[in-house]
Amino acid sequence: GNSVTQMEGPVTLSEEAFLTINCTYTATGYPSLFWYVQYPGEGLQLLLKATKADDKGSNKGFEATYRKETTSFHLEKGSVQVSDSAVYFCALSDPYNQGGKLIFGQGTELSVKP
Amino acid sequence: ETGVTQTPRHLVMGMTNKKSLKCEQHLGHNAMYWYKQSAKKPLELMFVYNFKEQTENNSVPSRFSPECPNSSHLFLHLHTLQPEDSALYLCASSQERQETQYFGPGTRLLVL
C-alpha cells in the first residue's frame, strides 16, 4: 500500500540556517504530494503541494520538488526563523488508489533557536 | 486558516460523560473528515463524509459516533470514552474526496 517516510526529529537549527526535511514515499499510482505544518497548539495548515512529477511547490520561503525517480519530496528553506518552529508532515494522496485517502508521515519536529 | 472551525478547543470529560465535538466549514466543500492525533503516533483517519454520506469508517469503536447533518457541519458524539482516547481531534474538509484537505484547529480532549 501507499506510505510516507520522513526523517526523524527533532531537528534543531540556529536562526538563518538552511533546512532540509527528507520525505520519501511509496505509491502504486500517481499521487499528489503535500507538506503540512502544525504550530504548537494548533491544527494542520497546508504549506505547499505538488501534483505531478517535477512540479515544485513553494510557500513562505519553503520549497519542495516532486521527484518521481527518487520517490522523494524533500522540504527545504534557505534561512529559517524562530517562527518556523513547528511539526512538519509530509503526505500523499492518490486518487486512483484508496480513494484519494491522505496518507501522512509521522511528522518531523523543527526547533529553531535565536 | 479560519475556513474550518472547531468547538470546543479544549474538553475534559469523565469516562461516563457524553459530549459532542463540532466542526463547521465555510469553504463550500462537500467532503469532511475526522482525524485523531495522539502523541508519538501518525494521524489516524477516523471517518469520512462525502455529500453528507459516510463513506469511510476506519474500524473506529462505537463509543465514537459521527453525524453530518449537512455539508457544512460535522459532529463527533462521544460516550463512555477511555483514557486512551485522550488526543487532539482534527476536522478537515475538501472540495471533493480527492482534493486538498483543509484542517481546523482541533479539539484537545482529555478523558479522566
Coordinates of N, CA and C in Angstrom, one line a residue:
Chain A
G1 N 0.8 -1.2 0.0 CA 0.0 0.0 0.0 C 0.9 1.2 0.0
N2 N 0.2 2.4 -0.1 CA 0.9 3.7 -0.1 C 1.5 4.0 1.2
S3 N 2.6 4.7 1.3 CA 3.2 5.0 2.6 C 4.1 6.2 2.4
V4 N 4.4 6.9 3.5 CA 5.2 8.1 3.5 C 6.2 7.9 4.7
T5 N 7.5 8.2 4.4 CA 8.5 8.1 5.5 C 9.2 9.4 5.6
Q6 N 9.3 10.0 6.8 CA 10.0 11.2 7.0 C 11.2 11.0 7.9
M7 N 12.2 11.9 7.8 CA 13.3 11.8 8.7 C 12.8 12.1 10.1
E8 N 13.4 11.4 11.1 CA 13.0 11.5 12.4 C 13.5 12.9 13.0
G9 N 12.7 13.4 13.9 CA 13.2 14.6 14.6 C 13.6 14.3 16.0
P10 N 13.7 15.3 16.9 CA 13.6 16.7 16.5 C 14.8 17.2 15.7
V11 N 14.6 18.2 14.9 CA 15.7 18.8 14.2 C 15.8 20.2 14.9
T12 N 17.0 20.5 15.3 CA 17.3 21.8 16.0 C 18.3 22.6 15.2
L13 N 17.9 23.8 14.8 CA 18.7 24.6 14.0 C 18.9 26.0 14.6
S14 N 19.9 26.7 14.3 CA 20.0 28.1 14.6 C 19.3 29.0 13.6
E15 N 18.9 30.1 14.0 CA 18.2 31.1 13.1 C 19.1 31.3 11.9
E16 N 18.5 31.4 10.7 CA 19.1 31.7 9.4 C 19.9 30.5 8.9
A17 N 19.8 29.3 9.5 CA 20.4 28.1 9.0 C 19.5 27.6 7.8
F18 N 20.2 26.7 7.0 CA 19.5 26.0 5.9 C 18.7 24.8 6.5
L19 N 17.5 24.6 6.0 CA 16.7 23.5 6.4 C 16.4 22.5 5.3
T20 N 16.6 21.2 5.6 CA 16.1 20.1 4.8 C 15.4 19.1 5.7
I21 N 14.2 18.8 5.3 CA 13.5 17.7 6.0 C 13.2 16.7 4.9
N22 N 13.7 15.5 5.0 CA 13.6 14.5 4.0 C 12.2 13.8 4.1
C23 N 11.7 13.5 2.9 CA 10.5 12.7 2.8 C 10.5 11.8 1.5
T24 N 10.3 10.6 1.7 CA 10.2 9.6 0.6 C 8.8 8.9 0.7
Y25 N 8.4 8.4 -0.4 CA 7.1 7.8 -0.5 C 7.1 6.6 -1.3
T26 N 6.1 5.8 -1.0 CA 5.8 4.6 -1.8 C 4.3 4.7 -2.3
A27 N 4.2 4.6 -3.6 CA 2.8 4.7 -4.1 C 2.7 3.8 -5.4
T28 N 1.6 3.2 -5.6 CA 1.4 2.4 -6.8 C 0.9 3.2 -8.0
G29 N 0.3 4.4 -7.7 CA -0.3 5.2 -8.8 C 0.5 6.5 -9.0
Y30 N -0.2 7.6 -9.2 CA 0.4 8.9 -9.4 C -0.1 9.9 -8.4
P31 N 0.5 9.9 -7.2 CA -0.1 10.7 -6.1 C 0.2 12.1 -6.2
S32 N -0.6 12.9 -5.5 CA -0.2 14.3 -5.2 C 0.5 14.3 -3.9
L33 N 1.4 15.2 -3.7 CA 2.3 15.3 -2.5 C 2.1 16.6 -1.8
F34 N 2.1 16.5 -0.5 CA 1.8 17.7 0.3 C 2.8 17.8 1.5
W35 N 3.0 19.1 1.9 CA 3.6 19.3 3.2 C 2.6 20.2 4.0
Y36 N 2.3 19.7 5.2 CA 1.5 20.4 6.2 C 2.4 20.8 7.3
V37 N 2.0 21.9 8.0 CA 2.8 22.4 9.2 C 1.8 22.5 10.3
Q38 N 2.2 22.1 11.5 CA 1.4 22.2 12.7 C 2.2 23.0 13.7
Y39 N 1.7 24.3 14.0 CA 2.3 25.1 15.0 C 1.8 24.7 16.4
P40 N 2.6 24.9 17.4 CA 2.2 24.5 18.8 C 0.7 24.9 19.1
G41 N 0.0 23.9 19.6 CA -1.4 24.1 20.0 C -2.4 24.4 18.9
E42 N -2.0 24.1 17.7 CA -2.9 24.4 16.5 C -3.1 23.1 15.7
G43 N -4.0 23.3 14.7 CA -4.3 22.2 13.8 C -3.2 22.2 12.6
L44 N -3.5 21.4 11.6 CA -2.5 21.4 10.5 C -2.9 22.4 9.5
Q45 N -1.9 23.0 8.9 CA -2.1 24.0 7.8 C -1.3 23.5 6.6
L46 N -2.0 23.6 5.4 CA -1.3 23.3 4.2 C -0.2 24.3 3.9
L47 N 1.0 23.7 3.7 CA 2.2 24.6 3.5 C 2.4 24.7 2.0
L48 N 2.5 23.6 1.3 CA 2.7 23.5 -0.1 C 2.3 22.2 -0.7
K49 N 2.1 22.1 -2.0 CA 1.8 20.8 -2.6 C 2.3 20.8 -4.0
A50 N 2.4 19.6 -4.6 CA 2.8 19.3 -6.0 C 1.9 18.2 -6.5
T51 N 1.4 18.3 -7.7 CA 0.5 17.3 -8.2 C 1.1 16.4 -9.2
K52 N 2.3 16.7 -9.8 CA 2.8 15.8 -10.8 C 4.4 15.9 -10.7
A53 N 5.0 14.9 -11.3 CA 6.4 14.8 -11.3 C 7.1 16.1 -11.8
D54 N 8.2 16.5 -11.2 CA 9.0 17.7 -11.5 C 8.3 19.0 -11.1
D55 N 7.1 18.9 -10.6 CA 6.5 20.2 -10.0 C 7.2 20.6 -8.8
K56 N 7.3 21.9 -8.6 CA 7.9 22.5 -7.4 C 6.8 23.2 -6.6
G57 N 6.5 22.9 -5.4 CA 5.6 23.6 -4.6 C 6.4 24.6 -3.7
S58 N 5.9 25.8 -3.5 CA 6.6 26.8 -2.7 C 5.6 27.7 -2.0
N59 N 6.0 28.1 -0.8 CA 5.2 29.0 0.0 C 6.0 29.4 1.2
K60 N 6.0 30.7 1.6 CA 6.6 31.3 2.7 C 8.1 31.0 2.8
G61 N 8.8 30.9 1.6 CA 10.2 30.6 1.6 C 10.5 29.1 1.6
F62 N 9.5 28.3 1.8 CA 9.7 26.8 1.8 C 9.5 26.3 0.3
E63 N 10.3 25.3 0.0 CA 10.1 24.7 -1.4 C 10.2 23.2 -1.2
A64 N 9.6 22.5 -2.2 CA 9.8 21.0 -2.3 C 9.5 20.6 -3.7
T65 N 10.3 19.8 -4.3 CA 10.2 19.3 -5.7 C 9.8 17.9 -5.7
Y66 N 8.8 17.6 -6.5 CA 8.3 16.2 -6.7 C 9.3 15.4 -7.6
R67 N 10.0 14.5 -7.0 CA 11.0 13.7 -7.7 C 10.5 12.3 -7.9
K68 N 10.0 11.9 -9.0 CA 9.4 10.6 -9.2 C 10.6 9.6 -9.3
E69 N 11.7 9.9 -9.8 CA 12.8 9.0 -10.0 C 13.4 8.5 -8.7
T70 N 13.3 9.4 -7.7 CA 13.8 9.0 -6.3 C 12.7 8.9 -5.3
T71 N 11.4 9.0 -5.8 CA 10.2 9.0 -5.0 C 10.4 9.8 -3.7
S72 N 10.8 11.1 -3.9 CA 11.0 12.0 -2.8 C 10.3 13.3 -3.0
F73 N 10.2 14.0 -1.8 CA 9.5 15.3 -1.8 C 10.1 16.1 -0.6
H74 N 11.4 16.3 -0.7 CA 12.1 16.9 0.5 C 11.8 18.4 0.6
L75 N 11.6 18.8 1.9 CA 11.2 20.2 2.2 C 12.5 21.0 2.5
E76 N 12.6 22.2 1.9 CA 13.8 23.0 2.1 C 13.4 24.4 2.3
K77 N 14.3 25.1 3.1 CA 14.2 26.5 3.3 C 15.6 27.1 3.5
G78 N 15.9 28.2 2.8 CA 17.2 28.7 2.8 C 17.7 29.3 4.1
S79 N 16.7 29.9 4.8 CA 17.1 30.6 6.1 C 15.9 30.6 7.0
V80 N 16.0 29.7 8.0 CA 14.8 29.5 8.9 C 14.8 30.6 10.0
Q81 N 13.6 30.8 10.5 CA 13.4 31.8 11.6 C 12.8 31.0 12.8
V82 N 12.9 31.7 13.9 CA 12.3 31.1 15.2 C 10.9 30.8 15.0
S83 N 10.1 31.6 14.2 CA 8.7 31.4 14.0 C 8.4 30.1 13.1
D84 N 9.4 29.5 12.5 CA 9.2 28.3 11.8 C 9.2 27.1 12.7
S85 N 9.5 27.2 13.9 CA 9.4 26.1 14.9 C 8.0 25.5 14.9
A86 N 7.9 24.2 14.5 CA 6.6 23.6 14.4 C 6.9 22.1 14.0
V87 N 5.8 21.3 13.8 CA 6.0 20.0 13.4 C 5.5 20.0 11.9
Y88 N 6.3 19.3 11.1 CA 6.1 19.3 9.6 C 5.7 17.9 9.2
F89 N 4.6 17.8 8.4 CA 4.1 16.5 8.0 C 4.1 16.4 6.5
C90 N 4.7 15.4 6.0 CA 4.7 15.1 4.6 C 3.5 14.1 4.3
A91 N 2.8 14.3 3.2 CA 1.6 13.4 3.0 C 1.4 13.2 1.5
L92 N 0.7 12.1 1.2 CA 0.4 11.9 -0.2 C -1.1 11.5 -0.3
S93 N -1.6 11.8 -1.5 CA -3.0 11.4 -1.8 C -3.0 10.9 -3.2
D94 N -3.5 9.7 -3.4 CA -3.6 9.0 -4.7 C -5.0 8.8 -5.0
P95 N -5.5 9.6 -5.9 CA -7.0 9.5 -6.3 C -7.3 8.2 -6.9
Y96 N -6.3 7.5 -7.5 CA -6.6 6.2 -8.2 C -6.4 5.0 -7.4
N97 N -6.0 5.3 -6.1 CA -5.8 4.2 -5.2 C -6.3 4.7 -3.8
Q98 N -7.0 3.9 -3.1 CA -7.5 4.2 -1.8 C -8.4 5.4 -1.8
G99 N -9.0 5.7 -2.9 CA -10.0 6.8 -3.0 C -9.5 8.2 -2.6
G100 N -8.2 8.4 -2.8 CA -7.7 9.7 -2.5 C -7.4 9.9 -1.1
K101 N -7.3 8.8 -0.3 CA -7.0 8.9 1.1 C -5.7 9.6 1.4
L102 N -5.7 10.5 2.3 CA -4.5 11.3 2.6 C -3.6 10.4 3.6
I103 N -2.4 10.1 3.1 CA -1.5 9.2 3.9 C -0.4 10.2 4.5
F104 N -0.3 10.2 5.8 CA 0.7 11.1 6.4 C 2.0 10.3 6.9
G105 N 3.1 11.1 6.8 CA 4.3 10.6 7.5 C 4.1 10.9 9.0
Q106 N 5.1 10.5 9.8 CA 5.0 10.5 11.2 C 5.2 11.9 11.8
G107 N 5.7 12.9 10.9 CA 5.9 14.2 11.4 C 7.4 14.4 11.8
T108 N 7.9 15.6 11.6 CA 9.3 16.0 12.0 C 9.2 17.3 12.7
E109 N 9.6 17.2 14.0 CA 9.6 18.5 14.8 C 10.8 19.3 14.5
L110 N 10.6 20.6 14.2 CA 11.7 21.5 14.0 C 11.7 22.6 15.1
S111 N 12.9 22.8 15.7 CA 13.1 23.8 16.7 C 14.2 24.7 16.2
V112 N 13.8 26.0 16.1 CA 14.8 27.0 15.7 C 15.2 27.9 16.8
K113 N 16.4 28.0 17.1 CA 16.9 28.8 18.3 C 17.5 30.1 17.8
P114 N 17.2 31.2 18.6 CA 17.7 32.5 18.2 C 19.2 32.6 18.2
Chain B
E1 N -5.7 29.7 9.0 CA -6.8 29.3 8.2 C -8.1 29.3 9.0
T2 N -9.1 30.1 8.7 CA -10.3 30.2 9.5 C -11.4 29.6 8.8
G3 N -11.2 28.9 7.7 CA -12.2 28.3 6.9 C -12.9 27.1 7.6
V4 N -12.2 26.5 8.5 CA -12.7 25.3 9.2 C -12.6 25.6 10.7
T5 N -13.7 25.7 11.4 CA -13.7 26.0 12.8 C -14.1 24.7 13.6
Q6 N -13.6 24.6 14.8 CA -13.9 23.5 15.7 C -14.2 24.0 17.1
T7 N -15.2 23.5 17.7 CA -15.6 23.8 19.1 C -15.9 22.5 19.9
P8 N -15.6 22.5 21.2 CA -14.7 23.4 21.9 C -13.3 23.2 21.5
R9 N -12.4 24.1 21.9 CA -11.0 23.9 21.6 C -10.4 22.9 22.6
H10 N -10.9 22.9 23.8 CA -10.4 22.0 24.9 C -11.6 21.4 25.6
L11 N -11.5 20.1 26.0 CA -12.5 19.4 26.6 C -12.0 18.4 27.6
V12 N -12.5 18.5 28.8 CA -12.1 17.4 29.8 C -13.4 16.7 30.2
M13 N -13.4 15.4 30.1 CA -14.6 14.6 30.4 C -14.3 13.4 31.2
G14 N -15.2 12.9 32.0 CA -15.1 11.7 32.7 C -15.5 10.5 31.8
M15 N -15.2 9.3 32.2 CA -15.5 8.2 31.3 C -17.0 7.9 31.2
T16 N -17.8 8.5 32.1 CA -19.2 8.2 32.0 C -20.0 9.4 31.3
N17 N -19.3 10.4 30.9 CA -19.9 11.6 30.3 C -20.3 11.3 28.9
K18 N -21.2 12.2 28.4 CA -21.5 12.2 27.0 C -21.2 13.7 26.5
K19 N -20.5 13.8 25.5 CA -20.2 15.1 24.9 C -20.1 15.1 23.4
S20 N -20.1 16.2 22.8 CA -20.0 16.3 21.3 C -19.0 17.3 20.9
L21 N -18.3 17.0 19.8 CA -17.4 17.9 19.2 C -18.1 18.4 17.9
K22 N -17.9 19.7 17.6 CA -18.5 20.3 16.5 C -17.4 20.8 15.5
C23 N -17.7 20.7 14.2 CA -16.8 21.2 13.2 C -17.7 21.9 12.2
E24 N -17.3 23.1 11.7 CA -18.0 23.8 10.7 C -17.0 24.3 9.7
Q25 N -17.4 24.1 8.4 CA -16.5 24.6 7.3 C -17.3 25.7 6.5
H26 N -16.5 26.7 6.2 CA -17.1 27.9 5.5 C -16.5 28.0 4.1
L27 N -16.1 26.8 3.5 CA -15.4 26.8 2.3 C -16.2 26.3 1.1
G28 N -17.4 25.9 1.4 CA -18.3 25.4 0.3 C -17.8 24.0 -0.1
H29 N -17.2 23.3 0.8 CA -16.7 21.9 0.4 C -17.8 20.9 0.6
N30 N -17.5 19.7 0.0 CA -18.5 18.6 0.0 C -18.1 17.4 0.8
A31 N -16.8 17.4 1.2 CA -16.3 16.2 1.9 C -15.7 16.7 3.3
M32 N -16.0 15.9 4.3 CA -15.5 16.3 5.7 C -14.9 15.0 6.3
Y33 N -14.0 15.3 7.2 CA -13.2 14.2 7.8 C -13.0 14.4 9.3
W34 N -12.9 13.3 10.1 CA -12.4 13.3 11.4 C -11.1 12.6 11.5
Y35 N -10.1 13.2 12.2 CA -8.8 12.5 12.4 C -8.6 12.6 13.9
K36 N -7.8 11.6 14.3 CA -7.3 11.5 15.7 C -5.8 11.7 15.7
Q37 N -5.3 12.6 16.5 CA -3.8 12.7 16.6 C -3.4 12.5 18.0
S38 N -2.7 11.4 18.2 CA -2.2 11.0 19.6 C -0.7 11.3 19.6
A39 N -0.2 11.5 20.8 CA 1.2 11.8 20.9 C 2.1 10.6 20.4
K40 N 3.1 11.0 19.6 CA 4.0 10.0 19.1 C 3.4 9.0 18.1
K41 N 2.3 9.3 17.5 CA 1.6 8.4 16.6 C 1.2 9.2 15.3
P42 N 1.2 8.5 14.2 CA 0.7 9.2 13.0 C -0.7 9.6 13.1
L43 N -1.1 10.6 12.3 CA -2.6 10.9 12.3 C -3.4 9.7 11.8
E44 N -4.5 9.5 12.5 CA -5.4 8.4 12.2 C -6.7 8.9 11.6
L45 N -7.0 8.5 10.4 CA -8.3 8.9 9.8 C -9.4 8.1 10.5
M46 N -10.4 8.8 11.0 CA -11.5 8.0 11.7 C -12.7 7.9 10.7
F47 N -13.2 9.0 10.2 CA -14.4 8.9 9.4 C -14.3 9.9 8.2
V48 N -15.0 9.5 7.2 CA -15.1 10.4 6.0 C -16.6 10.5 5.6
Y49 N -17.0 11.8 5.3 CA -18.3 12.0 4.8 C -18.2 12.7 3.5
N50 N -18.9 12.3 2.5 CA -18.9 12.9 1.2 C -20.4 13.2 0.8
F51 N -20.7 14.4 0.6 CA -22.0 14.8 0.3 C -23.0 14.3 1.4
K52 N -22.6 14.4 2.7 CA -23.3 14.1 3.9 C -23.4 12.5 4.1
E53 N -22.9 11.8 3.2 CA -23.0 10.3 3.4 C -21.6 9.8 3.9
Q54 N -21.7 8.9 4.9 CA -20.5 8.4 5.4 C -19.9 7.4 4.4
T55 N -18.7 7.6 4.0 CA -18.1 6.8 3.0 C -16.9 5.9 3.6
E56 N -16.5 6.3 4.8 CA -15.4 5.5 5.4 C -15.5 5.6 6.9
N57 N -15.2 4.4 7.5 CA -15.2 4.2 8.9 C -14.0 3.3 9.2
N58 N -12.9 3.8 9.7 CA -11.7 3.1 9.8 C -11.7 2.3 11.1
S59 N -12.6 1.4 11.3 CA -12.7 0.5 12.5 C -12.6 1.3 13.8
V60 N -13.4 2.3 13.8 CA -13.5 3.2 15.0 C -14.4 2.6 16.0
P61 N -14.1 2.5 17.3 CA -15.0 2.0 18.3 C -16.3 2.7 18.3
S62 N -17.4 2.0 18.7 CA -18.7 2.6 18.6 C -18.9 3.7 19.7
R63 N -18.0 3.9 20.6 CA -18.2 5.0 21.5 C -17.9 6.3 20.9
F64 N -17.5 6.3 19.6 CA -17.4 7.5 18.8 C -18.5 7.4 17.7
S65 N -19.3 8.4 17.7 CA -20.5 8.3 16.8 C -20.5 9.6 16.0
P66 N -20.2 9.6 14.7 CA -20.2 10.8 13.9 C -21.6 11.2 13.4
E67 N -21.8 12.4 13.1 CA -23.1 12.9 12.5 C -22.8 14.0 11.5
C68 N -23.4 14.0 10.3 CA -23.1 15.0 9.3 C -24.5 15.5 8.8
P69 N -25.1 16.5 9.4 CA -26.5 16.9 9.0 C -26.5 17.6 7.7
N70 N -25.4 18.3 7.3 CA -25.3 18.9 6.0 C -23.8 19.1 5.7
S71 N -23.6 19.6 4.5 CA -22.2 19.6 4.0 C -21.3 20.5 4.8
S72 N -21.9 21.4 5.6 CA -21.1 22.4 6.3 C -20.8 22.0 7.7
H73 N -21.5 21.0 8.3 CA -21.3 20.7 9.7 C -21.0 19.2 9.9
L74 N -20.2 19.0 10.8 CA -19.8 17.6 11.2 C -19.7 17.6 12.7
F75 N -20.3 16.5 13.3 CA -20.2 16.3 14.7 C -19.5 15.0 15.1
L76 N -18.9 14.9 16.2 CA -18.4 13.7 16.7 C -19.0 13.5 18.2
H77 N -19.9 12.6 18.3 CA -20.5 12.4 19.6 C -19.7 11.3 20.4
L78 N -19.5 11.7 21.6 CA -18.6 10.8 22.5 C -19.3 10.3 23.7
H79 N -19.2 9.0 24.0 CA -19.8 8.5 25.2 C -19.0 7.3 25.7
T80 N -18.9 7.2 27.0 CA -18.2 6.2 27.7 C -16.8 6.0 27.1
L81 N -16.1 7.1 27.0 CA -14.7 7.1 26.5 C -13.7 6.5 27.5
Q82 N -12.6 6.1 27.0 CA -11.5 5.6 27.8 C -10.3 6.6 27.9
P83 N -9.5 6.5 28.9 CA -8.4 7.4 29.0 C -7.5 7.4 27.8
E84 N -7.4 6.3 27.1 CA -6.5 6.2 25.9 C -7.1 7.0 24.7
D85 N -8.4 7.4 24.9 CA -9.0 8.2 23.8 C -8.6 9.7 23.9
S86 N -7.8 10.1 24.9 CA -7.3 11.4 25.1 C -6.4 11.7 23.9
A87 N -6.7 12.8 23.2 CA -5.9 13.1 22.0 C -6.4 14.5 21.4
L88 N -5.8 14.9 20.3 CA -6.3 16.0 19.6 C -7.1 15.5 18.4
Y89 N -8.4 16.0 18.4 CA -9.3 15.5 17.3 C -9.4 16.7 16.3
L90 N -9.0 16.3 15.1 CA -9.0 17.3 14.0 C -10.0 17.0 13.0
C91 N -10.7 18.1 12.5 CA -11.6 18.0 11.5 C -11.0 18.6 10.2
A92 N -11.4 18.1 9.1 CA -10.9 18.6 7.8 C -12.0 18.6 6.8
S93 N -11.8 19.4 5.7 CA -12.8 19.4 4.6 C -12.0 19.5 3.3
S94 N -12.7 19.1 2.2 CA -12.1 19.3 0.9 C -13.3 19.4 -0.1
Q95 N -12.9 20.0 -1.3 CA -14.0 20.2 -2.3 C -14.6 18.9 -2.7
E96 N -13.7 18.0 -3.1 CA -14.2 16.6 -3.4 C -13.3 15.7 -2.6
R97 N -13.6 14.4 -2.7 CA -13.0 13.4 -1.9 C -11.5 13.4 -2.1
Q98 N -11.0 13.7 -3.4 CA -9.6 13.5 -3.7 C -8.9 14.9 -3.7
E99 N -9.5 15.9 -3.3 CA -8.9 17.2 -3.4 C -8.2 17.5 -2.1
T100 N -7.4 18.6 -2.1 CA -6.7 19.1 -1.0 C -7.5 19.3 0.3
Q101 N -7.1 18.8 1.4 CA -7.8 18.9 2.6 C -7.3 20.1 3.5
Y102 N -8.3 20.8 4.1 CA -8.0 21.9 4.9 C -8.5 21.6 6.3
F103 N -7.6 21.8 7.3 CA -7.9 21.4 8.7 C -8.3 22.5 9.6
G104 N -9.1 22.1 10.6 CA -9.5 23.0 11.7 C -8.4 23.0 12.7
P105 N -8.5 23.8 13.8 CA -7.5 23.9 14.8 C -7.5 22.7 15.8
G106 N -8.6 21.9 15.8 CA -8.6 20.8 16.6 C -9.3 21.0 18.0
T107 N -9.7 19.9 18.6 CA -10.2 19.9 19.9 C -9.3 19.0 20.7
R108 N -8.7 19.6 21.8 CA -7.8 18.8 22.7 C -8.7 18.2 23.7
L109 N -8.8 16.8 23.7 CA -9.7 16.1 24.6 C -8.8 15.3 25.6
L110 N -9.3 15.5 26.9 CA -8.7 14.7 28.0 C -9.8 13.9 28.7
V111 N -9.6 12.6 28.7 CA -10.5 11.7 29.4 C -10.0 11.3 30.7
L112 N -10.7 11.6 31.8 CA -10.2 11.2 33.1 C -10.8 9.9 33.6

